[in-house]
PDB file of C-alpha atoms in Angstrom:
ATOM      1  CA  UNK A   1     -52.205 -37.416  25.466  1.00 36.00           C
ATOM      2  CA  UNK A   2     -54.023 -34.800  27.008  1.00 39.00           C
ATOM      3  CA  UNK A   3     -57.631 -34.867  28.530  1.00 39.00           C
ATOM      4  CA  UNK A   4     -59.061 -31.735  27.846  1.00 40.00           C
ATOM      5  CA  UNK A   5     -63.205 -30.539  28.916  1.00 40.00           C
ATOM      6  CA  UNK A   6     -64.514 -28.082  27.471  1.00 42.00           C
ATOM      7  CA  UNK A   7     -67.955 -26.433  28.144  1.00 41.00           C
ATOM      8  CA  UNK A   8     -69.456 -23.626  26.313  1.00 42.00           C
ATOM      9  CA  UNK A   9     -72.314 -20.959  27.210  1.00 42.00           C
ATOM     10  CA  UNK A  10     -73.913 -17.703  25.923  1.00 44.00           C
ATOM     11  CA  UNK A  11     -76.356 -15.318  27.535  1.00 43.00           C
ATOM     12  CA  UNK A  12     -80.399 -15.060  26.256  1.00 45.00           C
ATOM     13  CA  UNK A  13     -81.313 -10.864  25.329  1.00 46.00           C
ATOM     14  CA  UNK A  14     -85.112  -9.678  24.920  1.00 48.00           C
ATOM     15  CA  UNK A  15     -86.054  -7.543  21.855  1.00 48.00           C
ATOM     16  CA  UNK A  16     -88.975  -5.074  21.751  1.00 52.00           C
ATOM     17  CA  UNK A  17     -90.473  -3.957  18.448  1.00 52.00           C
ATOM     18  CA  UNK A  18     -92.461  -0.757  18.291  1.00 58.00           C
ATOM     19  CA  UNK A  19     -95.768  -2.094  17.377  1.00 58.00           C
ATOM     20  CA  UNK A  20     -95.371  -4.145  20.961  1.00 57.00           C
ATOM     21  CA  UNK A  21     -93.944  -7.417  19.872  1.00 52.00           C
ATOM     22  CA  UNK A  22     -91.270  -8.945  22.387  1.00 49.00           C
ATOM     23  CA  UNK A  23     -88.796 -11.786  21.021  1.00 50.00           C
ATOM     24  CA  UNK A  24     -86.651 -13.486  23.222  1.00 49.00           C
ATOM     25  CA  UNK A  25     -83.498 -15.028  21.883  1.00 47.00           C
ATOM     26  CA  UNK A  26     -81.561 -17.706  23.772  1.00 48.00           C
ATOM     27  CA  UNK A  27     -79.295 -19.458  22.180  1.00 48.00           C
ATOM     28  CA  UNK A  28     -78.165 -22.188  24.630  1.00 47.00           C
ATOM     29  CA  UNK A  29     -81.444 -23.173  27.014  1.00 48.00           C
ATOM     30  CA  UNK A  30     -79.634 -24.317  30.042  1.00 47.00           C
ATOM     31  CA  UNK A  31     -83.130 -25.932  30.917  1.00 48.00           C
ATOM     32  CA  UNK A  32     -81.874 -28.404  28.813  1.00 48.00           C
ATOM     33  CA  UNK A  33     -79.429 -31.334  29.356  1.00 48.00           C
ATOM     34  CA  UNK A  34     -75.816 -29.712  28.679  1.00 46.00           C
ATOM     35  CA  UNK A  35     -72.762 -32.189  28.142  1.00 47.00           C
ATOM     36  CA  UNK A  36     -69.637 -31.891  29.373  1.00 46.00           C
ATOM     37  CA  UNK A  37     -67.231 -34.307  27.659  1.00 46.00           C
ATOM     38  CA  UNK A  38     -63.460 -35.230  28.302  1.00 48.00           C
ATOM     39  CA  UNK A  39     -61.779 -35.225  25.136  1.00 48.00           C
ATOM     40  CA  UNK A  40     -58.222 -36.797  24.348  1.00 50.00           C
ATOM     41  CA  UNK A  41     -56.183 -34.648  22.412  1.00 50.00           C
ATOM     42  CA  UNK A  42     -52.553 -35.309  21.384  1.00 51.00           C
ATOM     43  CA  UNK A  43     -49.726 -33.333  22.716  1.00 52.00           C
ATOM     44  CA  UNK A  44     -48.877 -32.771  18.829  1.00 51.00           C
ATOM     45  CA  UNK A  45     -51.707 -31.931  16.447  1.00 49.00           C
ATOM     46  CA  UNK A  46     -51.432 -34.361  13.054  1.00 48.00           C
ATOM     47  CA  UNK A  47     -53.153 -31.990  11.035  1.00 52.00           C
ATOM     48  CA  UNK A  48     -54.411 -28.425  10.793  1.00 57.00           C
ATOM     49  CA  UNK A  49     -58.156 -28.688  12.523  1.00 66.00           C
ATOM     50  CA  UNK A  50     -61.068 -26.653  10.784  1.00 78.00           C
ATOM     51  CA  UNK A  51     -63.683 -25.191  12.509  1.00 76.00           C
ATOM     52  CA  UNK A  52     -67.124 -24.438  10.660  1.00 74.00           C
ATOM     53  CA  UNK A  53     -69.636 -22.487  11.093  1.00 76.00           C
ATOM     54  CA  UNK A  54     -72.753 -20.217  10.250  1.00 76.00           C
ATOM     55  CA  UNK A  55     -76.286 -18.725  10.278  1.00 72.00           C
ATOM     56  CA  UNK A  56     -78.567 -19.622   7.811  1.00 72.00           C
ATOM     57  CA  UNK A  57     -81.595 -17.035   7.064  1.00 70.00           C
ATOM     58  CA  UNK A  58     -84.854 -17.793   5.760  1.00 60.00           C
ATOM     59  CA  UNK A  59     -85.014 -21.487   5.418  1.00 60.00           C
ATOM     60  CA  UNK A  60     -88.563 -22.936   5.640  1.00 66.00           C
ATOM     61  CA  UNK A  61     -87.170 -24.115   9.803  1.00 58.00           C
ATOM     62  CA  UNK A  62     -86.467 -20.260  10.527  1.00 73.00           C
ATOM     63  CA  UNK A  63     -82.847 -19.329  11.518  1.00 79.00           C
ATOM     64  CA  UNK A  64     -80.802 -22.288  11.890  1.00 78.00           C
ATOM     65  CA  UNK A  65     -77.700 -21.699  13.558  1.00 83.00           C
ATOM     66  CA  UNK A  66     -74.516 -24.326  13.415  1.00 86.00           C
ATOM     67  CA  UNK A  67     -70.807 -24.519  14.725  1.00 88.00           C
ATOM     68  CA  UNK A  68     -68.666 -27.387  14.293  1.00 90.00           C
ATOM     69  CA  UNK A  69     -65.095 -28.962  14.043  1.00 90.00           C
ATOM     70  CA  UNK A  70     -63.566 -31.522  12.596  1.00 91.00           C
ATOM     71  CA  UNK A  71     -59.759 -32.313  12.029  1.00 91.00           C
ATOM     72  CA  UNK A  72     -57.411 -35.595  11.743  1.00 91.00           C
ATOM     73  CA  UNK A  73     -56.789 -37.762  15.209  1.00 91.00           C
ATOM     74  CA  UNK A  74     -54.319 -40.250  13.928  1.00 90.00           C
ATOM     75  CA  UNK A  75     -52.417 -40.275  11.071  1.00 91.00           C
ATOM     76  CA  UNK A  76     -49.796 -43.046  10.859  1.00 90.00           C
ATOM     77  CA  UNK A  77     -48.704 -45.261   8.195  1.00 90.00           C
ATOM     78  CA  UNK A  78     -51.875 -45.562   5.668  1.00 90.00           C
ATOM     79  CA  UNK A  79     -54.049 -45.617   8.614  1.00 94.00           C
ATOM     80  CA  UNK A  80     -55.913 -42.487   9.492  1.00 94.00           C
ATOM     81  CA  UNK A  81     -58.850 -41.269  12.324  1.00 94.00           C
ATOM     82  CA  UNK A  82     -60.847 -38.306  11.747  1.00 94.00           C
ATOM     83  CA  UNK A  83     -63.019 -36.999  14.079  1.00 94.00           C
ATOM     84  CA  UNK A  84     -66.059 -34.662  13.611  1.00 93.00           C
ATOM     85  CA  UNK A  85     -68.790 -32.980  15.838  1.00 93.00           C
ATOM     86  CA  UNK A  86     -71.234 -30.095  15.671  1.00 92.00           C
ATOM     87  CA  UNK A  87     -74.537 -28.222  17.205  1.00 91.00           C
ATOM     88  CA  UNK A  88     -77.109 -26.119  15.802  1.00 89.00           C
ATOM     89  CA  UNK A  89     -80.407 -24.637  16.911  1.00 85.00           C
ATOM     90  CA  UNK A  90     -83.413 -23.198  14.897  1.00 80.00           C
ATOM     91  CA  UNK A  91     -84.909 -19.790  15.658  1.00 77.00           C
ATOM     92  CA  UNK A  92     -88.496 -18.931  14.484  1.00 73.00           C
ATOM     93  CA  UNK A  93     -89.682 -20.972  15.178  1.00 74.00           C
ATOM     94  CA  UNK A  94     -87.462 -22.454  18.213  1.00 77.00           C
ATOM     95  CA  UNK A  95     -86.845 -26.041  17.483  1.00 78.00           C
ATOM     96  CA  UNK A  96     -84.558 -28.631  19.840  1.00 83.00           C
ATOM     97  CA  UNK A  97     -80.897 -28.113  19.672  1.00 88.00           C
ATOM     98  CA  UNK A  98     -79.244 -30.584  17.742  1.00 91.00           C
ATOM     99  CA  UNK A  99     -75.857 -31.921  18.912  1.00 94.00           C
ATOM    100  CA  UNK A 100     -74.119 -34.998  16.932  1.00 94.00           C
ATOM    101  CA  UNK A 101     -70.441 -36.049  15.926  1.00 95.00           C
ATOM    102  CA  UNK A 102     -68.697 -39.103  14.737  1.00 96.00           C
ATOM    103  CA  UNK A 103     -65.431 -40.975  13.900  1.00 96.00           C
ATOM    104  CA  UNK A 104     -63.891 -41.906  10.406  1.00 96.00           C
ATOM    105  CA  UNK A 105     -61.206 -44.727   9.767  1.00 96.00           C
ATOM    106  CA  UNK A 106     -59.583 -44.964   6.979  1.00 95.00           C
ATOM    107  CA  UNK A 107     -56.931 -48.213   6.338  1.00 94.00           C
ATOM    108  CA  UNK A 108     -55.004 -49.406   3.630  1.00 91.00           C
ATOM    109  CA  UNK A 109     -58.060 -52.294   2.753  1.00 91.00           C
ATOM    110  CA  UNK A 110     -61.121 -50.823   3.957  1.00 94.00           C
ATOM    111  CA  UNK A 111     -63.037 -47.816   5.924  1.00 95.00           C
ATOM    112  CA  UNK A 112     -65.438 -47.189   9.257  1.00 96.00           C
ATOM    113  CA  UNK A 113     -67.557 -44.660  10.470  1.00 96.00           C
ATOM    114  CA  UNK A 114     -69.683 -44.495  13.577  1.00 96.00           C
ATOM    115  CA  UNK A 115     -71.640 -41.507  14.244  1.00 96.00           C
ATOM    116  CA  UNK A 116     -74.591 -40.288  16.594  1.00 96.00           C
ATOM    117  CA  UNK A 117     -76.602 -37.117  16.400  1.00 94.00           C
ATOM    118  CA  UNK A 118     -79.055 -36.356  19.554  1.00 94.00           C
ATOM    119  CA  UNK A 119     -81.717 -33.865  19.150  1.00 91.00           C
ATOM    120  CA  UNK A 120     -83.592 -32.968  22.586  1.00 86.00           C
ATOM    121  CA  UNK A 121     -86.665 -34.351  23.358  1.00 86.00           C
ATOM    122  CA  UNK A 122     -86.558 -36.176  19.761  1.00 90.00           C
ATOM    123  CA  UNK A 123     -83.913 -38.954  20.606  1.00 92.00           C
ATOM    124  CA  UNK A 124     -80.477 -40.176  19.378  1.00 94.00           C
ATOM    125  CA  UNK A 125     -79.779 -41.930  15.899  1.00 94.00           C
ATOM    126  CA  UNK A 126     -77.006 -44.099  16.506  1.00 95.00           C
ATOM    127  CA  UNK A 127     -75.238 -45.550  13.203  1.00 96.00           C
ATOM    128  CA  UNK A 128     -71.875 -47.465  11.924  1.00 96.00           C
ATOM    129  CA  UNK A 129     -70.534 -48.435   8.359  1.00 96.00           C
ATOM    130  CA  UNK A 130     -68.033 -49.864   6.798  1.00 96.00           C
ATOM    131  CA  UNK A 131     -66.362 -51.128   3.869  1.00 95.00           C
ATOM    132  CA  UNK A 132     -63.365 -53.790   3.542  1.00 95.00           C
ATOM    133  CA  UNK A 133     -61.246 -54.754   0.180  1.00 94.00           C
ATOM    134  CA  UNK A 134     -62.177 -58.819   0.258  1.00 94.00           C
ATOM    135  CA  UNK A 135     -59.644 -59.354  -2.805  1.00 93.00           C
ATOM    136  CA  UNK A 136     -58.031 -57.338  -5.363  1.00 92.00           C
ATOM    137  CA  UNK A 137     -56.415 -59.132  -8.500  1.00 93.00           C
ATOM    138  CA  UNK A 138     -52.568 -58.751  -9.139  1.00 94.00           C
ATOM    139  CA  UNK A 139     -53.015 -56.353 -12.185  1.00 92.00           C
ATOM    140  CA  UNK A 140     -55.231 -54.112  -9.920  1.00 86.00           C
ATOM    141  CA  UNK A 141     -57.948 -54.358 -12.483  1.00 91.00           C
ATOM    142  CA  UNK A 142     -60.210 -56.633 -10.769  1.00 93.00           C
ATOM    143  CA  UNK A 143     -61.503 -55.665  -6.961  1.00 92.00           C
ATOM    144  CA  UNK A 144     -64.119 -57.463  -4.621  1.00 93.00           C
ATOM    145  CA  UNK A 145     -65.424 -55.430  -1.392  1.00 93.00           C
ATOM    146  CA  UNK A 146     -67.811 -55.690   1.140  1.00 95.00           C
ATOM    147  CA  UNK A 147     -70.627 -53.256   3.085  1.00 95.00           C
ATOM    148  CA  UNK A 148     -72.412 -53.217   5.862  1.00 96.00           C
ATOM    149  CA  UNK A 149     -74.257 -50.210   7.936  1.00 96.00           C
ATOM    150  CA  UNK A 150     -76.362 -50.072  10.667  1.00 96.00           C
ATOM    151  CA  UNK A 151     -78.901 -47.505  12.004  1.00 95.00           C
ATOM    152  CA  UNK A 152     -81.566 -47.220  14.712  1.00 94.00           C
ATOM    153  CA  UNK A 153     -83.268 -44.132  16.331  1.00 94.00           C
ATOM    154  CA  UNK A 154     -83.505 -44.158  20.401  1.00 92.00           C
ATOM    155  CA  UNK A 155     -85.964 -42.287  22.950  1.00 89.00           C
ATOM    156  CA  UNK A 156     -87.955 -39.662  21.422  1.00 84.00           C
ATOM    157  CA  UNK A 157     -91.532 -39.394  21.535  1.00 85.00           C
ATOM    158  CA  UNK A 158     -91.979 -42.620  19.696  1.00 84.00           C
ATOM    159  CA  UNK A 159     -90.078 -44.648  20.998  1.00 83.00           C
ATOM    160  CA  UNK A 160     -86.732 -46.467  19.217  1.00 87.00           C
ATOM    161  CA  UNK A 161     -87.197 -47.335  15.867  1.00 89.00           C
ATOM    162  CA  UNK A 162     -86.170 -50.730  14.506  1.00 91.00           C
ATOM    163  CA  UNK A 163     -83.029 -51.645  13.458  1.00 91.00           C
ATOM    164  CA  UNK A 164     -81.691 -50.877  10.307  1.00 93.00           C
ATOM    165  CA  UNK A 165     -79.412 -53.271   8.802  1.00 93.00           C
ATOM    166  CA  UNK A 166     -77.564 -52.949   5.052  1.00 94.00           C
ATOM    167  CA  UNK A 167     -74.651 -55.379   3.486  1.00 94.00           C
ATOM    168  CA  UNK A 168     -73.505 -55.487   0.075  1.00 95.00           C
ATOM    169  CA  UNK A 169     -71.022 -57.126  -1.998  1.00 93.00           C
ATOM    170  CA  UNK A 170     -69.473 -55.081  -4.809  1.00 92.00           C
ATOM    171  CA  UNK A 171     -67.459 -56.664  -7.559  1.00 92.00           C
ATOM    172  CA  UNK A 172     -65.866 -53.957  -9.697  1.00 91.00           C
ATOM    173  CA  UNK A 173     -63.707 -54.491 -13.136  1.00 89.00           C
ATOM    174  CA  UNK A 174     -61.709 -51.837 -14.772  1.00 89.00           C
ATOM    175  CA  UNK A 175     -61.893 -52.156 -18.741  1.00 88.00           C
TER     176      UNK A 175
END
């Protein structure tokens, strides 16, 4: 494996309007916290990665602007890691950049996901699920699996939320 940073910048330009009207864009307010994260990466990518991206015009938040990845970790023998992570940023009004990403596991019996998205000066949400195959009848017709997920919401100008907690059985028959 290979441990790979990676830090990312842009530069802020003024606009003037005829009728007088100044608007200042900065993408990336280095007033704010910025990250710097080691990341492993294997010496041979699994899969093709995809990287996403885009402006979005005219919502009722302004411009929101978003870039992302995501792409396969692990892939070995039924049992898979994803990885996915992303920021964005509203314009006009300016709103707090948004920066969040997660994992994915996929297995032969069951599934997990952990995730946290942190929005400055609003806090980080925090949350986890999964899902496991309890039993599955010979014939394949008959399947029993259990849930469970957990969220909670940290800093921000309330405070951290209470936990929230979810489990669930599901039976499931195939006529």
């Amino acid at each position: 494996f290979l441990i790979v940073c990676a830090i990312s910048g842009s530069y802020s330009y003024i606009l003037q309007h005829p009728q007088g009207v100044v608007e200042e864009y900065n993408p990336l307010d280095f007033d704010e916290p910025t990250y710097m994260v080691p990341v492993l990466m294997p010496r041979q990518r699994v899969r093709r990665q995809t990287v996403f991206g885009g402006i979005t015009p005219g919502n009722p938040a302004g411009v929101q602007g978003t870039v992302g990845a995501r792409g396969t970790l692990f892939d070995n023998n039924g049992h898979r890691v994803d990885g996915h992570g992303s920021i964005s940023r509203n314009w006009h009004p300016n709103g707090p950049t948004t920066i969040g990403g997660g994992l994915d596991y996929t297995g032969p019996r069951g599934s997990a996901s952990v995730t946290a998205q942190h929005m400055h000066h609003l806090g980080t949400t925090l949350g986890a699920e999964a899902k496991a195959n309890i039993y599955r009848s010979p014939n394949g017709m008959t399947s029993l699996d259990a849930q469970g997920a957990y969220q909670r919401h940290f800093g921000g100008p309330f405070g951290a939320s209470k936990p929230d907690y979810r489990v669930g059985l599901g039976l499931t028959h195939r006529f």
